[in-house]
Amino acid sequence: MIDKNGVMEAARFMAEHDRFLVLSHVNPDGDATGSALAVALMLEQLGKSYIVANEGETPEKFSFLPRFDRLRDLAREPLEETFEAVIAVDCADRSRMGQVAPYFAPQAAVLNIDHHPTNDLFGTINLIRTDAAATAEILFELAEAAGIAFTQELALCIYTGLLTDTGGFRYSNTSPRVLEIASKLLSFGVSPGEVAERCLEEITYAHVKILRRALQTLTLSHDGQIASITVVPEDFAEAGAEREDAGGLVNYCRNIEGVEVGISFVEAEKGIVKVSMRARDRVDVSAIAKELGGGGHAKAAGCTMRGEMSAVQEQVFRTVERALGSEQQ
Ligand code: 5GP
Ligand code: MN
């Protein structure tokens, strides 16, 4: 059940302050972007002013979302202002927001809204629901509790978070509540086919080109229980691809029959390796990711590691193999 107190406390936070900085995580996905823009729309309804920002660019595929053009890339366009009130969505810890500390006033109050089990409660107020499929699901409850009207725009932002974090209502986090909320959101005017087309179906040609190269590196190990793929800067150059074109590669690994853990190693910039892990049943990859400096969920987690690709891979494999080994005993 929803923690009414947490939701009411969050609603009060939004009512009490006048100006907000709304942040999500670096390399934002559909839940991060949909949730940040949902908060922006809620603040508008409450008559508040805000800056919605991210360190780095938000993928163009989410440009169909309302207020997408208000999303400010702090890496390109730093702010002069500091904020007394910050709302962080879908961030398990402060480092997920990137280099944002300069924008926090010394006594800044932070509302942390998230669904990751690895969340370290960094906020002044923490609205954390690890049973929620997406941060957007928590925002639905918050909007309801705060008496905010579900406009078509707000419904679209929340639906996008729900759709993407459940992999199109397929992953095991697709609860009865998720489908109940999705059903309500459709009744507020969301077109499910259009959102799915933009978020899940349509891919860039650069993605296909990088996928073609990535699949050539596909390797099975540990008795076929681990599958991994590797993408290096040269692949990005050859494919004419950007970092956002390399999303979703890890699923090809995890989906192979018999594989327990799928891993993608994506090095868009020399010496910085984004590691994504997906588990089938036996291993909790959030624990592995946390050990490696990242976090996430039991079945989907990640981290960013610095160093030579071979050294990163050795460390990740060692940790994953240990988790698989201890499971077997
Ligand atoms: P992905 O592999 O698709 O980037 O992320 C899978 C899940 O792990 C998401 O829930 C994402 O938020 C989380 N995750 C990915 N990378 C990191 C990281 O570096 N730190 C933390 N705390 N979580 C991460
Ligand atoms: Mn999420």
mmCIF file of C-alpha atoms and ligand atoms in Angstrom:
data_model
loop_
_atom_site.group_PDB
_atom_site.id
_atom_site.type_symbol
_atom_site.label_atom_id
_atom_site.label_comp_id
_atom_site.label_asym_id
_atom_site.label_seq_id
_atom_site.Cartn_x
_atom_site.Cartn_y
_atom_site.Cartn_z
ATOM 1 C CA MET A 1 0.000 0.000 0.000
ATOM 2 C CA ILE A 2 1.015 3.545 -0.597
ATOM 3 C CA ASP A 3 2.753 5.286 2.265
ATOM 4 C CA LYS A 4 0.226 8.101 2.711
ATOM 5 C CA ASN A 5 2.478 9.998 5.084
ATOM 6 C CA GLY A 6 5.382 10.044 2.677
ATOM 7 C CA VAL A 7 3.130 11.227 -0.122
ATOM 8 C CA MET A 8 1.527 13.931 2.012
ATOM 9 C CA GLU A 9 4.923 15.121 3.199
ATOM 10 C CA ALA A 10 6.067 15.370 -0.418
ATOM 11 C CA ALA A 11 2.885 17.261 -1.348
ATOM 12 C CA ARG A 12 3.550 19.668 1.510
ATOM 13 C CA PHE A 13 7.116 20.187 0.269
ATOM 14 C CA MET A 14 5.763 21.258 -3.107
ATOM 15 C CA ALA A 15 3.191 23.543 -1.483
ATOM 16 C CA GLU A 16 5.659 25.189 0.918
ATOM 17 C CA HIS A 17 8.318 26.348 -1.549
ATOM 18 C CA ASP A 18 7.933 28.697 -4.500
ATOM 19 C CA ARG A 19 10.847 27.944 -6.764
ATOM 20 C CA PHE A 20 12.340 24.526 -7.506
ATOM 21 C CA LEU A 21 15.188 22.806 -9.270
ATOM 22 C CA VAL A 22 13.926 19.496 -10.722
ATOM 23 C CA LEU A 23 16.611 16.924 -11.524
ATOM 24 C CA SER A 24 16.796 13.342 -12.732
ATOM 25 C CA HIS A 25 19.765 11.105 -13.454
ATOM 26 C CA VAL A 26 22.591 11.274 -15.991
ATOM 27 C CA ASN A 27 21.897 9.408 -19.245
ATOM 28 C CA PRO A 28 18.165 9.793 -18.566
ATOM 29 C CA ASP A 29 15.726 7.085 -19.624
ATOM 30 C CA GLY A 30 11.961 7.220 -20.132
ATOM 31 C CA ASP A 31 11.179 7.065 -16.419
ATOM 32 C CA ALA A 32 13.722 9.749 -15.497
ATOM 33 C CA THR A 33 12.523 12.083 -18.264
ATOM 34 C CA GLY A 34 8.812 11.354 -17.906
ATOM 35 C CA SER A 35 9.030 11.773 -14.129
ATOM 36 C CA ALA A 36 11.007 15.038 -14.254
ATOM 37 C CA LEU A 37 8.525 16.516 -16.733
ATOM 38 C CA ALA A 38 5.573 15.201 -14.713
ATOM 39 C CA VAL A 39 6.942 17.061 -11.676
ATOM 40 C CA ALA A 40 7.351 20.177 -13.833
ATOM 41 C CA LEU A 41 3.697 19.978 -14.919
ATOM 42 C CA MET A 42 2.556 19.415 -11.344
ATOM 43 C CA LEU A 43 4.498 22.482 -10.192
ATOM 44 C CA GLU A 44 2.898 24.523 -12.975
ATOM 45 C CA GLN A 45 -0.540 23.500 -11.749
ATOM 46 C CA LEU A 46 0.439 24.585 -8.254
ATOM 47 C CA GLY A 47 1.494 27.985 -9.613
ATOM 48 C CA LYS A 48 5.180 27.415 -8.819
ATOM 49 C CA SER A 49 8.263 28.314 -10.843
ATOM 50 C CA TYR A 50 11.004 25.842 -11.656
ATOM 51 C CA ILE A 51 14.014 24.895 -13.706
ATOM 52 C CA VAL A 52 14.017 21.316 -14.954
ATOM 53 C CA ALA A 53 17.523 20.199 -15.763
ATOM 54 C CA ASN A 54 19.915 17.365 -16.321
ATOM 55 C CA GLU A 55 23.648 16.977 -16.613
ATOM 56 C CA GLY A 56 23.912 16.038 -20.253
ATOM 57 C CA GLU A 57 21.551 15.782 -23.142
ATOM 58 C CA THR A 58 18.166 14.062 -22.984
ATOM 59 C CA PRO A 59 17.606 11.609 -25.861
ATOM 60 C CA GLU A 60 15.707 13.164 -28.763
ATOM 61 C CA LYS A 61 13.332 10.167 -28.774
ATOM 62 C CA PHE A 62 11.571 11.728 -25.769
ATOM 63 C CA SER A 63 10.957 15.018 -27.584
ATOM 64 C CA PHE A 64 7.260 14.145 -27.914
ATOM 65 C CA LEU A 65 6.880 14.771 -24.175
ATOM 66 C CA PRO A 66 5.402 18.106 -23.041
ATOM 67 C CA ARG A 67 7.964 20.673 -21.792
ATOM 68 C CA PHE A 68 10.800 18.706 -23.396
ATOM 69 C CA ASP A 69 12.153 22.045 -24.654
ATOM 70 C CA ARG A 70 12.354 23.278 -21.056
ATOM 71 C CA LEU A 71 14.878 20.547 -20.158
ATOM 72 C CA ARG A 72 18.168 22.288 -19.625
ATOM 73 C CA ASP A 73 21.464 20.520 -20.251
ATOM 74 C CA LEU A 74 23.646 21.732 -17.367
ATOM 75 C CA ALA A 75 26.824 20.497 -19.040
ATOM 76 C CA ARG A 76 26.213 22.907 -21.920
ATOM 77 C CA GLU A 77 24.292 25.621 -20.165
ATOM 78 C CA PRO A 78 25.258 25.951 -16.483
ATOM 79 C CA LEU A 79 22.966 27.899 -14.161
ATOM 80 C CA GLU A 80 23.869 31.086 -12.318
ATOM 81 C CA GLU A 81 21.266 30.425 -9.638
ATOM 82 C CA THR A 82 21.245 28.353 -6.458
ATOM 83 C CA PHE A 83 18.068 26.688 -5.184
ATOM 84 C CA GLU A 84 16.555 26.309 -1.715
ATOM 85 C CA ALA A 85 14.258 23.517 -2.909
ATOM 86 C CA VAL A 86 15.341 20.611 -5.101
ATOM 87 C CA ILE A 87 13.283 17.667 -6.325
ATOM 88 C CA ALA A 88 15.275 14.642 -7.487
ATOM 89 C CA VAL A 89 13.440 11.889 -9.352
ATOM 90 C CA ASP A 90 14.607 8.351 -10.176
ATOM 91 C CA CYS A 91 18.034 8.949 -8.558
ATOM 92 C CA ALA A 92 19.343 6.319 -6.150
ATOM 93 C CA ASP A 93 22.058 8.577 -4.786
ATOM 94 C CA ARG A 94 23.477 12.079 -5.212
ATOM 95 C CA SER A 95 26.122 11.014 -7.704
ATOM 96 C CA ARG A 96 23.387 9.922 -10.139
ATOM 97 C CA MET A 97 22.468 13.583 -10.622
ATOM 98 C CA GLY A 98 25.982 14.401 -11.853
ATOM 99 C CA GLN A 99 27.838 17.594 -10.975
ATOM 100 C CA VAL A 100 24.924 19.530 -9.534
ATOM 101 C CA ALA A 101 26.234 20.486 -6.077
ATOM 102 C CA PRO A 102 26.960 24.139 -7.112
ATOM 103 C CA TYR A 103 23.245 24.689 -7.711
ATOM 104 C CA PHE A 104 22.190 23.698 -4.201
ATOM 105 C CA ALA A 105 21.883 26.537 -1.657
ATOM 106 C CA PRO A 106 23.832 25.754 1.553
ATOM 107 C CA GLN A 107 20.694 24.709 3.447
ATOM 108 C CA ALA A 108 18.823 23.392 0.405
ATOM 109 C CA ALA A 109 15.909 21.066 1.143
ATOM 110 C CA VAL A 110 15.858 18.038 -1.154
ATOM 111 C CA LEU A 111 12.837 15.912 -1.966
ATOM 112 C CA ASN A 112 14.075 12.498 -3.118
ATOM 113 C CA ILE A 113 11.430 10.525 -5.060
ATOM 114 C CA ASP A 114 12.630 7.123 -6.219
ATOM 115 C CA HIS A 115 11.945 3.387 -6.521
ATOM 116 C CA HIS A 116 15.474 1.885 -6.457
ATOM 117 C CA PRO A 117 16.203 -0.552 -3.605
ATOM 118 C CA THR A 118 19.747 0.856 -3.576
ATOM 119 C CA ASN A 119 18.507 4.377 -2.724
ATOM 120 C CA ASP A 120 20.638 5.786 0.107
ATOM 121 C CA LEU A 121 17.992 8.264 1.396
ATOM 122 C CA PHE A 122 20.033 11.331 0.463
ATOM 123 C CA GLY A 123 17.042 13.686 0.630
ATOM 124 C CA THR A 124 15.726 15.897 3.379
ATOM 125 C CA ILE A 125 12.452 14.157 2.583
ATOM 126 C CA ASN A 126 12.591 10.706 1.042
ATOM 127 C CA LEU A 127 9.600 9.316 -0.824
ATOM 128 C CA ILE A 128 10.972 5.889 -1.691
ATOM 129 C CA ARG A 129 8.803 2.994 -2.798
ATOM 130 C CA THR A 130 10.827 0.016 -3.883
ATOM 131 C CA ASP A 131 7.651 -1.863 -4.798
ATOM 132 C CA ALA A 132 6.815 0.760 -7.418
ATOM 133 C CA ALA A 133 7.624 -0.302 -10.972
ATOM 134 C CA ALA A 134 8.713 3.214 -11.885
ATOM 135 C CA THR A 135 9.249 6.565 -10.223
ATOM 136 C CA ALA A 136 6.350 7.677 -12.420
ATOM 137 C CA GLU A 137 4.075 5.294 -10.482
ATOM 138 C CA ILE A 138 4.926 7.128 -7.251
ATOM 139 C CA LEU A 139 4.201 10.435 -8.999
ATOM 140 C CA PHE A 140 0.749 9.178 -9.948
ATOM 141 C CA GLU A 141 0.030 8.555 -6.266
ATOM 142 C CA LEU A 142 1.520 11.922 -5.321
ATOM 143 C CA ALA A 143 -0.547 13.794 -7.914
ATOM 144 C CA GLU A 144 -3.685 12.036 -6.719
ATOM 145 C CA ALA A 145 -2.944 12.820 -3.070
ATOM 146 C CA ALA A 146 -2.121 16.454 -3.879
ATOM 147 C CA GLY A 147 -5.398 16.882 -5.777
ATOM 148 C CA ILE A 148 -3.635 17.679 -9.043
ATOM 149 C CA ALA A 149 -5.697 17.345 -12.221
ATOM 150 C CA PHE A 150 -4.652 14.595 -14.609
ATOM 151 C CA THR A 151 -4.376 16.553 -17.820
ATOM 152 C CA GLN A 152 -3.547 14.632 -20.990
ATOM 153 C CA GLU A 153 0.005 16.053 -20.783
ATOM 154 C CA LEU A 154 0.578 14.914 -17.210
ATOM 155 C CA ALA A 155 -0.906 11.495 -18.001
ATOM 156 C CA LEU A 156 1.448 11.170 -20.994
ATOM 157 C CA CYS A 157 4.552 11.856 -18.857
ATOM 158 C CA ILE A 158 3.542 9.353 -16.187
ATOM 159 C CA TYR A 159 2.500 6.728 -18.741
ATOM 160 C CA THR A 160 5.876 7.039 -20.486
ATOM 161 C CA GLY A 161 7.708 6.279 -17.242
ATOM 162 C CA LEU A 162 5.502 3.287 -16.532
ATOM 163 C CA LEU A 163 5.740 1.915 -20.063
ATOM 164 C CA THR A 164 9.518 2.184 -20.350
ATOM 165 C CA ASP A 165 10.465 0.912 -16.862
ATOM 166 C CA THR A 166 8.256 -2.170 -17.320
ATOM 167 C CA GLY A 167 9.663 -2.833 -20.803
ATOM 168 C CA GLY A 168 6.225 -2.325 -22.322
ATOM 169 C CA PHE A 169 4.335 -3.923 -19.395
ATOM 170 C CA ARG A 170 6.326 -7.161 -19.727
ATOM 171 C CA TYR A 171 8.841 -7.223 -16.854
ATOM 172 C CA SER A 172 8.066 -8.820 -13.497
ATOM 173 C CA ASN A 173 7.457 -5.369 -11.964
ATOM 174 C CA THR A 174 4.196 -5.140 -13.972
ATOM 175 C CA SER A 175 1.879 -5.312 -10.968
ATOM 176 C CA PRO A 176 -1.923 -5.129 -10.914
ATOM 177 C CA ARG A 177 -1.499 -1.549 -9.682
ATOM 178 C CA VAL A 178 0.659 -0.658 -12.701
ATOM 179 C CA LEU A 179 -2.015 -1.823 -15.115
ATOM 180 C CA GLU A 180 -4.712 -0.125 -13.090
ATOM 181 C CA ILE A 181 -2.821 3.175 -13.253
ATOM 182 C CA ALA A 182 -2.041 2.676 -16.956
ATOM 183 C CA SER A 183 -5.733 2.110 -17.600
ATOM 184 C CA LYS A 184 -6.632 5.354 -15.826
ATOM 185 C CA LEU A 185 -3.961 7.225 -17.775
ATOM 186 C CA LEU A 186 -5.404 5.974 -21.068
ATOM 187 C CA SER A 187 -8.773 7.321 -19.998
ATOM 188 C CA PHE A 188 -7.104 10.753 -19.658
ATOM 189 C CA GLY A 189 -6.252 10.708 -23.358
ATOM 190 C CA VAL A 190 -2.902 8.943 -23.765
ATOM 191 C CA SER A 191 -2.485 7.099 -27.105
ATOM 192 C CA PRO A 192 -0.696 3.877 -26.172
ATOM 193 C CA GLY A 193 0.296 2.981 -29.729
ATOM 194 C CA GLU A 194 1.946 6.351 -30.304
ATOM 195 C CA VAL A 195 3.905 6.282 -27.050
ATOM 196 C CA ALA A 196 5.070 2.708 -27.647
ATOM 197 C CA GLU A 197 6.105 3.616 -31.180
ATOM 198 C CA ARG A 198 8.261 6.500 -29.944
ATOM 199 C CA CYS A 199 9.738 4.785 -26.889
ATOM 200 C CA LEU A 200 9.992 1.114 -27.767
ATOM 201 C CA GLU A 201 9.561 0.442 -31.464
ATOM 202 C CA GLU A 202 11.343 3.167 -33.382
ATOM 203 C CA ILE A 203 15.119 2.819 -33.507
ATOM 204 C CA THR A 204 17.771 4.908 -35.219
ATOM 205 C CA TYR A 205 19.770 3.525 -38.118
ATOM 206 C CA ALA A 206 22.879 4.271 -36.048
ATOM 207 C CA HIS A 207 21.487 1.936 -33.366
ATOM 208 C CA VAL A 208 21.194 -0.886 -35.894
ATOM 209 C CA LYS A 209 24.727 -0.243 -37.095
ATOM 210 C CA ILE A 210 26.134 -0.333 -33.579
ATOM 211 C CA LEU A 211 24.034 -3.410 -32.757
ATOM 212 C CA ARG A 212 25.514 -5.187 -35.785
ATOM 213 C CA ARG A 213 29.018 -4.547 -34.479
ATOM 214 C CA ALA A 214 28.091 -5.328 -30.862
ATOM 215 C CA LEU A 215 26.596 -8.717 -31.727
ATOM 216 C CA GLN A 216 29.897 -9.750 -33.289
ATOM 217 C CA THR A 217 31.464 -9.441 -29.827
ATOM 218 C CA LEU A 218 28.805 -11.559 -28.113
ATOM 219 C CA THR A 219 30.510 -14.041 -25.798
ATOM 220 C CA LEU A 220 29.091 -16.756 -23.568
ATOM 221 C CA SER A 221 31.012 -17.876 -20.493
ATOM 222 C CA HIS A 222 30.602 -19.611 -17.132
ATOM 223 C CA ASP A 223 28.828 -22.602 -18.694
ATOM 224 C CA GLY A 224 26.647 -20.366 -20.829
ATOM 225 C CA GLN A 225 25.289 -18.554 -17.802
ATOM 226 C CA ILE A 226 26.923 -15.221 -18.581
ATOM 227 C CA ALA A 227 26.573 -13.476 -21.939
ATOM 228 C CA SER A 228 28.293 -10.212 -22.690
ATOM 229 C CA ILE A 229 28.834 -7.727 -25.463
ATOM 230 C CA THR A 230 31.385 -4.977 -25.801
ATOM 231 C CA VAL A 231 31.258 -1.651 -27.616
ATOM 232 C CA VAL A 232 34.327 0.572 -27.862
ATOM 233 C CA PRO A 233 34.851 4.151 -29.103
ATOM 234 C CA GLU A 234 35.848 2.874 -32.555
ATOM 235 C CA ASP A 235 32.399 1.244 -32.907
ATOM 236 C CA PHE A 236 30.708 4.579 -32.212
ATOM 237 C CA ALA A 237 32.916 6.289 -34.782
ATOM 238 C CA GLU A 238 32.364 3.620 -37.450
ATOM 239 C CA ALA A 239 28.600 3.544 -36.870
ATOM 240 C CA GLY A 240 28.336 7.341 -36.678
ATOM 241 C CA ALA A 241 26.515 6.726 -33.401
ATOM 242 C CA GLU A 242 25.991 8.713 -30.221
ATOM 243 C CA ARG A 243 25.865 7.248 -26.727
ATOM 244 C CA GLU A 244 22.060 7.145 -26.794
ATOM 245 C CA ASP A 245 22.142 4.911 -29.894
ATOM 246 C CA ALA A 246 23.727 2.148 -27.792
ATOM 247 C CA GLY A 247 20.785 1.587 -25.439
ATOM 248 C CA GLY A 248 19.124 -1.807 -25.008
ATOM 249 C CA LEU A 249 22.074 -3.904 -26.187
ATOM 250 C CA VAL A 250 22.203 -5.796 -22.894
ATOM 251 C CA ASN A 251 18.799 -7.391 -23.514
ATOM 252 C CA TYR A 252 20.217 -9.453 -26.394
ATOM 253 C CA CYS A 253 22.543 -11.056 -23.848
ATOM 254 C CA ARG A 254 20.027 -11.754 -21.108
ATOM 255 C CA ASN A 255 17.399 -13.075 -23.496
ATOM 256 C CA ILE A 256 19.531 -15.997 -24.659
ATOM 257 C CA GLU A 257 18.158 -19.262 -23.317
ATOM 258 C CA GLY A 258 20.110 -20.500 -20.286
ATOM 259 C CA VAL A 259 21.786 -17.165 -19.592
ATOM 260 C CA GLU A 260 21.450 -15.988 -15.997
ATOM 261 C CA VAL A 261 23.283 -12.678 -16.312
ATOM 262 C CA GLY A 262 23.592 -10.509 -19.419
ATOM 263 C CA ILE A 263 26.182 -7.745 -19.422
ATOM 264 C CA SER A 264 26.961 -4.940 -21.841
ATOM 265 C CA PHE A 265 30.181 -2.955 -21.659
ATOM 266 C CA VAL A 266 29.758 0.318 -23.488
ATOM 267 C CA GLU A 267 32.756 2.633 -23.793
ATOM 268 C CA ALA A 268 31.553 5.747 -25.590
ATOM 269 C CA GLU A 269 34.480 7.772 -24.314
ATOM 270 C CA LYS A 270 37.919 6.223 -23.915
ATOM 271 C CA GLY A 271 38.471 4.916 -20.390
ATOM 272 C CA ILE A 272 34.850 5.327 -19.194
ATOM 273 C CA VAL A 273 32.861 2.099 -19.365
ATOM 274 C CA LYS A 274 29.103 1.992 -18.777
ATOM 275 C CA VAL A 275 28.275 -1.466 -17.476
ATOM 276 C CA SER A 276 24.661 -2.674 -17.731
ATOM 277 C CA MET A 277 23.540 -5.936 -16.150
ATOM 278 C CA ARG A 278 20.307 -7.901 -16.506
ATOM 279 C CA ALA A 279 19.482 -11.003 -14.468
ATOM 280 C CA ARG A 280 17.072 -13.836 -15.129
ATOM 281 C CA ASP A 281 16.254 -15.442 -11.733
ATOM 282 C CA ARG A 282 19.140 -16.478 -9.591
ATOM 283 C CA VAL A 283 21.298 -13.416 -9.089
ATOM 284 C CA ASP A 284 20.524 -9.974 -7.666
ATOM 285 C CA VAL A 285 22.461 -7.685 -10.011
ATOM 286 C CA SER A 286 21.717 -4.589 -7.914
ATOM 287 C CA ALA A 287 23.993 -6.007 -5.198
ATOM 288 C CA ILE A 288 26.741 -6.623 -7.768
ATOM 289 C CA ALA A 289 26.337 -3.142 -9.253
ATOM 290 C CA LYS A 290 26.415 -1.588 -5.801
ATOM 291 C CA GLU A 291 29.643 -3.402 -5.004
ATOM 292 C CA LEU A 292 31.078 -1.895 -8.202
ATOM 293 C CA GLY A 293 29.981 1.640 -7.330
ATOM 294 C CA GLY A 294 26.563 1.686 -9.048
ATOM 295 C CA GLY A 295 23.099 0.426 -8.228
ATOM 296 C CA GLY A 296 19.673 -0.401 -9.624
ATOM 297 C CA HIS A 297 17.131 -3.183 -9.274
ATOM 298 C CA ALA A 298 17.460 -6.926 -8.647
ATOM 299 C CA LYS A 299 16.943 -7.719 -12.322
ATOM 300 C CA ALA A 300 18.360 -4.570 -13.948
ATOM 301 C CA ALA A 301 21.322 -2.636 -12.640
ATOM 302 C CA GLY A 302 24.406 -0.795 -13.764
ATOM 303 C CA CYS A 303 27.488 1.198 -12.953
ATOM 304 C CA THR A 304 30.090 3.344 -14.658
ATOM 305 C CA MET A 305 33.698 2.302 -14.259
ATOM 306 C CA ARG A 306 36.960 3.989 -15.212
ATOM 307 C CA GLY A 307 39.940 2.213 -16.675
ATOM 308 C CA GLU A 308 40.997 -0.072 -19.485
ATOM 309 C CA MET A 309 38.183 -2.172 -20.926
ATOM 310 C CA SER A 310 40.033 -5.434 -20.162
ATOM 311 C CA ALA A 311 40.559 -4.471 -16.501
ATOM 312 C CA VAL A 312 36.905 -3.408 -16.103
ATOM 313 C CA GLN A 313 35.702 -6.664 -17.652
ATOM 314 C CA GLU A 314 37.935 -8.747 -15.422
ATOM 315 C CA GLN A 315 36.601 -7.058 -12.295
ATOM 316 C CA VAL A 316 32.954 -7.322 -13.373
ATOM 317 C CA PHE A 317 33.260 -10.977 -14.416
ATOM 318 C CA ARG A 318 34.951 -11.850 -11.131
ATOM 319 C CA THR A 319 32.113 -10.261 -9.163
ATOM 320 C CA VAL A 320 29.349 -11.816 -11.279
ATOM 321 C CA GLU A 321 30.983 -15.248 -11.199
ATOM 322 C CA ARG A 322 31.263 -15.058 -7.432
ATOM 323 C CA ALA A 323 27.532 -14.277 -7.208
ATOM 324 C CA LEU A 324 26.661 -17.144 -9.547
ATOM 325 C CA GLY A 325 29.030 -19.511 -7.760
ATOM 326 C CA SER A 326 27.681 -18.820 -4.308
ATOM 327 C CA GLU A 327 24.155 -19.369 -5.667
ATOM 328 C CA GLN A 328 25.089 -22.839 -6.872
ATOM 329 C CA GLN A 329 26.258 -24.069 -3.473
HETATM 330 P P1 5GP B 1 20.848 0.676 -17.324
HETATM 331 O O1 5GP B 1 21.736 -0.503 -17.330
HETATM 332 O O2 5GP B 1 19.693 0.509 -18.248
HETATM 333 O O3 5GP B 1 21.571 1.976 -17.489
HETATM 334 O O4 5GP B 1 20.222 0.774 -15.876
HETATM 335 C C1 5GP B 1 19.520 -0.275 -15.277
HETATM 336 C C2 5GP B 1 19.088 0.153 -13.889
HETATM 337 O O5 5GP B 1 20.227 0.372 -13.068
HETATM 338 C C3 5GP B 1 18.300 1.461 -13.845
HETATM 339 O O6 5GP B 1 17.318 1.344 -12.833
HETATM 340 C C4 5GP B 1 19.332 2.487 -13.484
HETATM 341 O O7 5GP B 1 18.766 3.552 -12.802
HETATM 342 C C5 5GP B 1 20.297 1.702 -12.613
HETATM 343 N N1 5GP B 1 21.665 2.174 -12.798
HETATM 344 C C6 5GP B 1 22.395 2.141 -13.946
HETATM 345 N N2 5GP B 1 23.616 2.679 -13.767
HETATM 346 C C7 5GP B 1 23.670 3.085 -12.472
HETATM 347 C C8 5GP B 1 24.678 3.730 -11.668
HETATM 348 O O8 5GP B 1 25.781 4.054 -12.124
HETATM 349 N N3 5GP B 1 24.340 3.979 -10.367
HETATM 350 C C9 5GP B 1 23.128 3.641 -9.845
HETATM 351 N N4 5GP B 1 22.888 3.924 -8.564
HETATM 352 N N5 5GP B 1 22.174 3.039 -10.562
HETATM 353 C C10 5GP B 1 22.423 2.757 -11.854
HETATM 354 MN MN MN B 2 13.001 4.236 -12.884
#
